[in-house]
Each structure stands twice: as structure tokens, then as C-alpha cells.
Amino acid sequence: MSVNDRNKNTILTHAGSKPNEYHGAVNVPPHRMSTIVFNTYEEFEKVPNVPFSYGRAGTPSSAAFEEGIALIEGAYKSVATCSGLSAILTTLIAFAEHGDHLLMPDNVYGPSRKTCEAILRKFGVDVEYYPPMIGAGIEKLFRKNTRLLFIEAPGSLTFEVPDIGAFVSAAKKAGIKTAIDNSWGTPLFMKPLDLGIDVSVMAATKYIAGHSDVMLGVVSTTEEAWPAVKRAALMLGLCGGSEELYLATRGLRTLHVRLPHHQKSALEIASWLQQQPQVKRLLHPAFDSCPGHENWKKYFTGSTATFSVILHETRRDKIAAMLNGMNIFRLGFSWGGFESLLFPEQPNPIRTAEKWSEDGFSLRIHVGLEDVTDLQQDLARGLQRLVE
Ligand SMILES: *Cc1c(COP(=O)(O)O)cnc(C)c1O
């Protein structure tokens, strides 16, 4: 049995652990190291072909985390960076050069879009945003200089799930690399590399670390895509901090326990929300009111706990009354932590490829590990404040 066939739960529980090297400690301790010294000139001469030579290029802390992620992604190798956004930048820089054409989904995570506008455009990359549900039609957007098709599934805020298979086969035919932001599904519920995608990126900040106290990103690739990605991460100088790597590795140990709990609670909350008169539409990939629900069924084996609802109410003061009175749900960005969060957003003004079909306020919800009945009561009282 190869290690890749082993049950994910066992992999997550043990990956990267080296008790023999750390006096029996089951967790690789945080390695606070920039300087790494060599015993002899002969050893020194072997750099970079030694496991560790300088803190930025990798430490036992990054190696333990990257080993765990590569195993669950079924990747050749993974590299950690200091945030999810920097992992995305690393991926884009690895493949897109001056004069290249880059395809980004119109519902891409907002800061990824801003990075494209502020950095990639500045360096001469032609960024084009495509309608996420374009499916096989993506090939009409391919140009001679298209280098990378970036995918996000589901997309941020609006949660459309694109036809990943159609994207991959069109891109392969045209010799274009594919990369995906898999922060939502994680390899527990979606395996990008098994679907033929070259590069899987995650904000480990979210479900992987899982405790709302870590900024970290990770990029996992096929053997072929690896050198470009590793070089980009090194040359951009992006590396995770030792404490963050330690905490994210610890997060891996319980990912398979937390995610099913998040999933179950979110499904309960979402189906209840769908019945509420104040709710216009539920955008959760596991429900058929979500664009791309069929694609979710095809490519995912589960759903996590981050989704949106569109409200009938559009008046700012009513939305404020709802949000200001919440007891358990806190108002904040991010998701994937143990605690429930929500925030209001208006997706329409962000889109440029095509207009998003719904106007008004959408509430982005992350269902944490609290008691579902308590969460539902908190939301019920909140929805009531919209109509009082
Ligand atoms: C949060 C997020 C990121 C960025 O991660 P950071 O660690 O906050 O930089 C990337 N993609 C998605 C979909 C996210 O939600």
C-alpha cells in the first residue's frame, strides 16, 4: 500500500510527525531559524542540495506542514507561503510573464483580483475575467499567449461551482496550465490534481489551520509544474513563520473531525434559512438553488460551512439592525475557523465579465462549531430585526 492510498484520516493524524528526531515529541516543534550553520566546507558546498540551508528556503517546520499537505493533495510537492493571497500570487507569477494572457474567474476572491490589477497588470500580464459558468465555452477565450487558466470552486461570495472537468480538458487540449483555489473544499472534499489540474492553492488560514489565529498559504503541484512554483515562492521571498507552520500542522490533525461537523451544521442552518421569508435565495453548493450545484455533485465529495444567502431586505438600516444585535455570529471577514461569522456584501459592482443576476445584499455566512440550535436562534432573531 503506497502512502497515497492510505486513509486520509490516518495521513492527517500522522503526516510530518517525526518523534525519533525530537526526543519523542509527536509534533515537530516550531523551528525558529534564519541562520543554519554547517559543520564543514564540504557540507556547505552542497547547498542547495541539502535539506536546510537558510530559513527562508525551508525549515523542519515548513517541511512537516508541506509533507502533510502534499500527501492529502496527492501532489508531487507543496510549498508554504505566508498567506493564502501570497500563495495565489506565487502561482500566478510562476506561469504568467510579461505579454502573457491570464484567465481569472469573474467571481474570484476579491484580493486575488486586486493583486492581478495592482501587480500583474503593472508587469505587463494581460488579465481577463471570464464568466465562471462558461464551461467548455472557455476555449473561445483562449489566445495564442494564454498561459494560465485560474479556477476558483466555488467562487467567492456567490458560490457558483464551475465545470472543472470542462475547463481542464479544454486547457489540456490547448497546452494551457490550470490552477485552482481550493480553500473551500480542501482535499478532503475535492482533489484538484486527481481531476487533472496542475496546481492547487489553499489559504491554510481558513479550514486547514482552523482556529482563526494563523495566516498561511500553500501551493501543491504536479511534478511538472513544481520547479516553476518553487522558484517563484523562493524568488518572491515568501515563507511561512515557524509558529504559523506549527499551528497549521496541528490544525491538520483535526481537519477530518472538524470538517464533517462544519458540514452537518451548515447543511442544517442552510436548509432552515432557505425556508425563511426574509431569504430570497440560498447560495450553498450542496443545494440546487446554487448555480453549478450539478458540478458540485460531480467534483466534490462534501461541502464545508461557508455560503451566502441573498436577502429581500435592501435597506441599510435594517441590515445594520440585524447585524448589530447578533449574539453568537460575529461580524468579520474570513471563515474556516471554529467560530461562526457573517458579513454583508454586494457582489454586483465587483463583476466585470457579466452582471451577477441578483441585486441587493448577500450575507456571507460561516457556520462554526457551536450548537446548531443556538446558531439558528441567533439567526432567527436577526432575521426578525429585518422586518420589525
Ligand atoms: C481568505 C481567502 C484567500 C486568502 O487567504 P489569506 O490567508 O487571507 O491571504 C484566498 N482565497 C480564498 C477563497 C479566500 O477566502
PDB file of C-alpha atoms and ligand atoms in Angstrom, residues 83-85 88 109 152 156 181 183 203 205-206 215-216 335, ligand 1:
ATOM      1  CA  SER A  83      -0.710  33.827   3.435  1.00  0.00           C
ATOM      2  CA  GLY A  84      -3.311  32.461   1.079  1.00  0.00           C
ATOM      3  CA  LEU A  85      -3.010  35.560  -1.074  1.00  0.00           C
ATOM      4  CA  ILE A  88      -2.040  32.754  -5.200  1.00  0.00           C
ATOM      5  CA  TYR A 109     -11.664  36.069  -4.245  1.00  0.00           C
ATOM      6  CA  GLU A 152     -11.976  29.060  -8.016  1.00  0.00           C
ATOM      7  CA  SER A 156     -16.150  33.747  -3.518  1.00  0.00           C
ATOM      8  CA  ASP A 181      -8.127  27.983  -5.342  1.00  0.00           C
ATOM      9  CA  SER A 183      -9.569  26.771   0.087  1.00  0.00           C
ATOM     10  CA  ALA A 203      -5.487  29.659   2.136  1.00  0.00           C
ATOM     11  CA  THR A 205      -5.548  30.405   7.108  1.00  0.00           C
ATOM     12  CA  LYS A 206      -9.073  29.044   6.730  1.00  0.00           C
ATOM     13  CA  MET A 215      -2.047  33.459   8.309  1.00  0.00           C
ATOM     14  CA  LEU A 216      -0.647  30.844   5.928  1.00  0.00           C
ATOM     15  CA  TRP A 335     -14.036  31.767   7.560  1.00  0.00           C
TER      16      TRP A 335
HETATM   17  C1  LIG B   1      -9.191  34.101   2.510  1.00  0.00           C
HETATM   18  C2  LIG B   1      -9.054  33.609   1.137  1.00  0.00           C
HETATM   19  C3  LIG B   1      -7.829  33.668   0.480  1.00  0.00           C
HETATM   20  C4  LIG B   1      -6.641  34.395   1.034  1.00  0.00           C
HETATM   21  O1  LIG B   1      -6.110  33.829   2.171  1.00  0.00           O
HETATM   22  P1  LIG B   1      -5.293  34.738   3.205  1.00  0.00           P
HETATM   23  O2  LIG B   1      -4.600  33.726   4.046  1.00  0.00           O
HETATM   24  O3  LIG B   1      -6.301  35.567   3.926  1.00  0.00           O
HETATM   25  O4  LIG B   1      -4.338  35.582   2.434  1.00  0.00           O
HETATM   26  C5  LIG B   1      -7.733  33.103  -0.771  1.00  0.00           C
HETATM   27  N1  LIG B   1      -8.786  32.524  -1.364  1.00  0.00           N
HETATM   28  C6  LIG B   1      -9.975  32.454  -0.777  1.00  0.00           C
HETATM   29  C7  LIG B   1     -11.095  31.812  -1.498  1.00  0.00           C
HETATM   30  C8  LIG B   1     -10.162  33.010   0.483  1.00  0.00           C
HETATM   31  O5  LIG B   1     -11.374  33.004   1.045  1.00  0.00           O
END
